[in-house]
Short mmCIF file of C-alpha atoms in Angstrom, two decimals:
data_model
loop_
_atom_site.label_atom_id
_atom_site.label_comp_id
_atom_site.label_asym_id
_atom_site.label_seq_id
_atom_site.Cartn_x
_atom_site.Cartn_y
_atom_site.Cartn_z
CA UNK F 7 -29.53 8.61 -100.47
CA UNK F 8 -30.88 11.63 -102.35
CA UNK F 9 -29.50 15.12 -101.94
CA UNK F 10 -30.88 18.31 -103.44
CA UNK F 11 -28.75 21.34 -104.24
CA UNK F 12 -29.86 24.96 -104.38
CA UNK F 13 -27.96 27.16 -106.85
CA UNK F 14 -28.90 30.55 -108.25
CA UNK F 15 -32.37 30.28 -106.72
CA UNK F 16 -33.02 26.93 -108.40
CA UNK F 17 -33.53 23.53 -106.85
CA UNK F 18 -31.32 20.94 -108.53
CA UNK F 19 -31.37 17.22 -108.03
CA UNK F 20 -31.83 14.84 -106.55
CA UNK F 21 -28.20 13.64 -106.63
CA UNK F 22 -26.58 10.58 -105.19
CA UNK F 23 -23.67 10.91 -102.78
CA UNK F 24 -21.32 9.79 -105.57
CA UNK F 25 -22.61 12.55 -107.85
CA UNK F 26 -22.18 15.13 -105.08
CA UNK F 27 -18.58 13.94 -104.66
CA UNK F 28 -17.92 14.40 -108.38
CA UNK F 29 -19.46 17.89 -108.27
CA UNK F 30 -17.29 18.83 -105.29
CA UNK F 31 -14.13 17.63 -107.05
CA UNK F 32 -15.09 19.49 -110.22
CA UNK F 33 -15.75 22.69 -108.27
CA UNK F 34 -19.38 22.88 -109.35
CA UNK F 35 -20.44 23.07 -105.70
CA UNK F 36 -18.60 23.65 -102.44
CA UNK F 37 -19.19 23.42 -98.73
CA UNK F 38 -21.13 26.69 -98.68
CA UNK F 39 -23.57 25.63 -101.39
CA UNK F 40 -27.05 25.05 -99.97
CA UNK F 41 -28.33 21.51 -99.84
CA UNK F 42 -31.15 19.44 -98.44
CA UNK F 43 -31.73 15.74 -97.86
CA UNK F 44 -34.66 13.85 -96.38
CA UNK F 45 -34.67 14.10 -92.60
CA UNK F 46 -33.36 17.66 -92.49
CA UNK F 47 -35.63 20.47 -91.30
CA UNK F 48 -34.50 22.91 -93.97
CA UNK F 49 -31.81 23.98 -96.42
CA UNK F 50 -28.28 24.04 -95.02
CA UNK F 51 -24.76 24.48 -96.36
CA UNK F 52 -23.57 21.16 -97.72
CA UNK F 53 -20.79 21.02 -95.12
CA UNK F 54 -23.48 20.75 -92.43
CA UNK F 55 -24.94 17.62 -93.97
CA UNK F 56 -23.04 14.76 -92.25
CA UNK F 57 -22.62 12.51 -95.32
CA UNK F 58 -21.38 15.42 -97.44
CA UNK F 59 -19.10 16.75 -94.69
CA UNK F 60 -16.97 13.59 -94.80
CA UNK F 61 -16.62 13.99 -98.58
CA UNK F 62 -15.54 17.62 -98.23
CA UNK F 63 -12.97 16.75 -95.56
CA UNK F 64 -11.56 13.94 -97.69
CA UNK F 65 -11.24 16.17 -100.76
CA UNK F 66 -9.63 19.01 -98.78
CA UNK F 67 -7.15 16.59 -97.21
CA UNK F 68 -6.21 15.24 -100.63
CA UNK F 69 -5.60 18.76 -101.94
CA UNK F 70 -3.50 19.59 -98.88
CA UNK F 71 -1.38 16.45 -99.29
CA UNK F 72 -0.81 17.25 -102.95
CA UNK F 73 0.22 20.81 -102.09
CA UNK F 74 2.64 19.59 -99.43
CA UNK F 75 4.12 17.07 -101.84
CA UNK F 76 4.73 19.81 -104.40
CA UNK F 77 6.34 22.08 -101.83
CA UNK F 78 8.64 19.28 -100.55
CA UNK F 79 9.78 18.28 -104.01
CA UNK F 80 13.49 19.12 -104.39
CA UNK F 81 14.41 21.65 -107.00
CA UNK F 82 16.67 20.10 -109.61
CA UNK F 83 19.77 22.08 -110.49
CA UNK F 84 20.25 23.17 -114.08
CA UNK F 85 22.03 20.56 -116.22
CA UNK F 86 25.26 22.55 -116.31
CA UNK F 87 25.60 22.43 -112.51
CA UNK F 88 24.88 18.72 -112.06
CA UNK F 89 28.08 17.08 -110.76
CA UNK F 90 29.51 14.20 -112.79
CA UNK F 91 28.25 10.80 -111.80
CA UNK F 92 30.56 8.70 -109.65
CA UNK F 93 30.32 4.98 -110.30
CA UNK F 94 31.18 2.01 -108.10
CA UNK F 95 34.77 1.05 -108.77
CA UNK F 96 35.56 -1.82 -111.11
CA UNK F 97 37.67 -4.72 -109.84
CA UNK F 98 40.06 -4.56 -112.81
CA UNK F 99 40.64 -0.85 -112.23
CA UNK F 100 41.36 -1.38 -108.54
CA UNK F 101 43.81 -4.21 -109.12
CA UNK F 102 45.45 -2.28 -111.95
CA UNK F 103 45.85 0.77 -109.72
CA UNK F 104 47.46 -1.30 -106.98
CA UNK F 105 49.82 -2.95 -109.45
CA UNK F 106 50.95 0.46 -110.74
CA UNK F 107 51.46 1.80 -107.21
CA UNK F 108 53.53 -1.22 -106.17
CA UNK F 109 55.61 -1.18 -109.36
CA UNK F 110 56.46 2.50 -108.90
CA UNK F 111 57.29 2.02 -105.23
CA UNK F 112 59.47 -1.05 -105.85
CA UNK F 113 61.36 0.69 -108.67
CA UNK F 114 62.04 3.68 -106.41
CA UNK F 115 62.98 1.44 -103.49
CA UNK F 116 65.29 -0.73 -105.58
CA UNK F 117 67.25 2.36 -106.59
CA UNK F 118 67.86 3.13 -102.91
CA UNK F 119 68.09 -0.33 -101.41
CA UNK F 120 71.02 -1.81 -103.32
CA UNK F 121 71.32 -5.55 -102.92
CA UNK F 122 74.78 -7.15 -102.68
CA UNK F 123 76.19 -8.99 -105.64
CA UNK F 124 74.77 -12.51 -105.79
CA UNK F 125 76.94 -15.60 -105.38
CA UNK F 126 77.98 -17.32 -108.58
CA UNK F 127 75.42 -20.07 -108.05
CA UNK F 128 72.53 -17.65 -107.55
CA UNK F 129 70.06 -16.72 -110.30
CA UNK F 130 71.07 -13.52 -112.07
CA UNK F 131 68.22 -11.00 -112.50
CA UNK F 132 69.62 -10.07 -115.92
CA UNK F 133 68.78 -13.57 -117.10
CA UNK F 134 65.07 -13.09 -116.42
CA UNK F 135 62.50 -10.98 -118.20
CA UNK F 136 60.76 -9.76 -115.06
CA UNK F 137 60.94 -9.75 -111.29
CA UNK F 138 58.30 -12.45 -110.93
CA UNK F 139 60.34 -15.12 -112.72
CA UNK F 140 63.46 -14.01 -110.89
CA UNK F 141 61.81 -14.26 -107.47
CA UNK F 142 60.33 -17.65 -108.37
CA UNK F 143 63.84 -18.90 -109.12
CA UNK F 144 65.10 -17.38 -105.87
CA UNK F 145 62.39 -19.16 -103.92
CA UNK F 146 63.46 -22.47 -105.41
CA UNK F 147 67.09 -21.79 -104.54
CA UNK F 148 66.15 -20.75 -101.00
CA UNK F 149 64.94 -24.28 -100.32
CA UNK F 150 68.51 -25.57 -100.71
CA UNK F 151 70.01 -25.27 -97.22
CA UNK F 152 73.39 -26.75 -98.13
CA UNK F 153 74.85 -23.43 -99.33
CA UNK F 154 74.80 -20.86 -96.51
CA UNK F 155 75.93 -17.92 -98.65
CA UNK F 156 73.38 -18.70 -101.31
CA UNK F 157 70.60 -19.12 -98.76
CA UNK F 158 71.44 -15.84 -97.03
CA UNK F 159 71.32 -13.90 -100.29
CA UNK F 160 68.04 -15.52 -101.34
CA UNK F 161 66.36 -14.49 -98.12
CA UNK F 162 67.67 -10.93 -98.44
CA UNK F 163 66.03 -10.61 -101.84
CA UNK F 164 62.79 -12.15 -100.61
CA UNK F 165 62.82 -9.80 -97.63
CA UNK F 166 63.15 -6.93 -100.07
CA UNK F 167 60.06 -8.03 -101.95
CA UNK F 168 57.97 -8.57 -98.82
CA UNK F 169 59.37 -5.44 -97.19
CA UNK F 170 58.50 -3.25 -100.15
CA UNK F 171 54.92 -4.54 -100.21
CA UNK F 172 54.54 -4.09 -96.46
CA UNK F 173 56.14 -0.64 -96.52
CA UNK F 174 53.69 0.50 -99.18
CA UNK F 175 50.83 -0.49 -96.88
CA UNK F 176 52.18 2.08 -94.41
CA UNK F 177 52.77 4.80 -97.00
CA UNK F 178 49.50 4.48 -98.91
CA UNK F 179 47.35 5.67 -95.94
CA UNK F 180 49.26 8.96 -95.95
CA UNK F 181 48.33 9.60 -99.59
CA UNK F 182 44.71 8.56 -99.03
CA UNK F 183 44.32 10.72 -95.92
CA UNK F 184 45.74 13.77 -97.71
CA UNK F 185 44.34 13.39 -101.23
CA UNK F 186 41.88 10.43 -101.20
CA UNK F 187 43.93 8.81 -103.96
CA UNK F 188 47.34 7.58 -105.06
CA UNK F 189 49.05 7.85 -108.43
CA UNK F 190 47.75 4.46 -109.52
CA UNK F 191 44.24 5.27 -108.34
CA UNK F 192 44.40 8.69 -109.98
CA UNK F 193 45.33 7.04 -113.29
CA UNK F 194 42.17 4.92 -113.07
CA UNK F 195 40.13 7.85 -111.67
CA UNK F 196 39.54 6.08 -108.37
CA UNK F 197 38.81 7.93 -105.15
CA UNK F 198 38.62 6.61 -101.58
CA UNK F 199 36.20 8.37 -99.25
CA UNK F 200 35.11 7.99 -95.64
CA UNK F 201 31.62 7.49 -94.22
CA UNK F 202 30.80 11.18 -94.70
CA UNK F 203 31.93 11.22 -98.32
CA UNK F 204 35.06 13.25 -97.55
CA UNK F 205 38.70 12.24 -97.23
CA UNK F 206 39.15 9.34 -94.81
CA UNK F 207 41.35 9.89 -91.78
CA UNK F 208 44.86 8.46 -91.56
CA UNK F 209 44.08 5.79 -88.96
CA UNK F 210 41.02 4.66 -90.88
CA UNK F 211 43.21 4.36 -93.99
CA UNK F 212 45.88 2.53 -92.00
CA UNK F 213 43.31 0.05 -90.70
CA UNK F 214 42.08 -0.41 -94.26
CA UNK F 215 45.61 -1.02 -95.56
CA UNK F 216 46.36 -3.61 -92.87
CA UNK F 217 43.19 -5.52 -93.73
CA UNK F 218 44.02 -5.26 -97.43
CA UNK F 219 47.53 -6.58 -96.80
CA UNK F 220 46.23 -9.55 -94.82
CA UNK F 221 43.06 -10.47 -96.68
CA UNK F 222 43.67 -9.01 -100.12
CA UNK F 223 47.33 -9.87 -100.56
CA UNK F 224 47.78 -12.88 -98.30
CA UNK F 225 50.40 -10.94 -96.30
CA UNK F 226 52.59 -11.08 -99.42
CA UNK F 227 53.25 -14.82 -99.25
CA UNK F 228 52.89 -17.15 -102.20
CA UNK F 229 50.53 -18.85 -102.94
CA UNK F 230 48.33 -17.14 -100.34
CA UNK F 231 48.59 -13.90 -102.29
CA UNK F 232 47.10 -15.44 -105.43
CA UNK F 233 44.29 -17.10 -103.47
CA UNK F 234 43.50 -13.85 -101.66
CA UNK F 235 43.61 -11.92 -104.94
CA UNK F 236 41.22 -14.39 -106.54
CA UNK F 237 38.57 -14.13 -103.84
CA UNK F 238 38.99 -10.37 -103.44
CA UNK F 239 38.63 -9.81 -107.18
CA UNK F 240 35.37 -11.71 -107.48
CA UNK F 241 33.94 -10.16 -104.33
CA UNK F 242 34.57 -6.66 -105.69
CA UNK F 243 33.30 -7.68 -109.12
CA UNK F 244 30.06 -9.12 -107.74
CA UNK F 245 29.24 -6.79 -104.84
CA UNK F 246 31.31 -3.69 -105.62
CA UNK F 247 32.68 -3.65 -102.06
CA UNK F 248 35.92 -5.15 -100.79
CA UNK F 249 36.15 -6.75 -97.36
CA UNK F 250 38.63 -4.14 -96.11
CA UNK F 251 36.44 -1.25 -97.29
CA UNK F 252 33.41 -2.79 -95.61
CA UNK F 253 35.25 -3.18 -92.30
CA UNK F 254 36.94 0.24 -92.42
CA UNK F 255 33.73 1.98 -93.57
CA UNK F 256 35.40 3.41 -96.65
CA UNK F 257 34.11 3.61 -100.19
CA UNK F 258 35.97 3.50 -103.50
CA UNK F 259 34.26 5.36 -106.34
CA UNK F 260 35.34 5.76 -109.92
CA UNK F 261 34.72 8.53 -112.40
CA UNK F 262 34.08 7.46 -115.99
CA UNK F 263 37.31 6.55 -117.78
CA UNK F 264 37.39 7.94 -121.30
CA UNK F 265 39.63 7.02 -124.24
CA UNK F 266 42.25 9.58 -123.24
CA UNK F 267 42.64 8.18 -119.74
CA UNK F 268 42.71 4.61 -121.10
CA UNK F 269 45.60 5.61 -123.37
CA UNK F 270 47.39 7.18 -120.40
CA UNK F 271 47.01 3.93 -118.42
CA UNK F 272 48.55 1.98 -121.31
CA UNK F 273 51.49 4.39 -121.63
CA UNK F 274 52.18 4.29 -117.88
CA UNK F 275 52.19 0.49 -117.87
CA UNK F 276 54.58 0.39 -120.83
CA UNK F 277 56.89 2.91 -119.13
CA UNK F 278 56.90 0.95 -115.87
CA UNK F 279 57.60 -2.36 -117.59
CA UNK F 280 60.44 -0.73 -119.51
CA UNK F 281 61.85 0.70 -116.29
CA UNK F 282 61.53 -2.69 -114.61
CA UNK F 283 63.45 -4.31 -117.44
CA UNK F 284 66.17 -1.76 -118.18
CA UNK F 285 66.96 -0.15 -114.84
CA UNK F 286 69.70 -1.87 -112.83
CA UNK F 287 68.43 -4.05 -110.03
#
């Protein structure tokens, strides 16, 4: 196909359709430029030549799409106003935050809930370095049903441990609904949010805590708690989402933890372990 172009009183060409397309894109000719091709009765604007008209429409559509794309492109804020990046929470941070929260709550609760003096045959907490070893010894003693007084005391202590864990599951939703965090989570710069990115409601947090208590802590029973912790840890580590957050439609994000915050975490843990060891139980 040969097409002639008339510009400035001169006849130019012939050109192929591909050459006409290149000239249109380069702006050398436009739809109003006169043209002629075999079969036409006379010179006409290029837009009236059917083969050229489709080229013009295609080029104009491409320009329009590019203009729309530029107008829809979001304007980036200046660097100073860009909010800090929130990262998916790390499993170690989440478990560390929960450990700190439970330690603080149990220390406070133990100062209010005073246990009776143990029988002479019962393990003495002063003989153990931490609560875990003490409770393990109590569990062993609780299996001996021959001593009623000893058995009754053992169950009271075990009820205290389970009760403190369960009670925290009821108190934590209040903190999350009001502030999106707890002290332990604040230490690790963790924040719990709802589906809309804001603070989750109390009942959503309560539902989350119940699921966490059952599936993340094995309802507080050994060895279910360790099994539940194991699977929960690796699920969070691999997918970044815990089962209870997935079901409750909550999200746990974490701001970057710098050296200063890491030092604060270490100091808090040392202080809590010291309180656990030295405070009367």
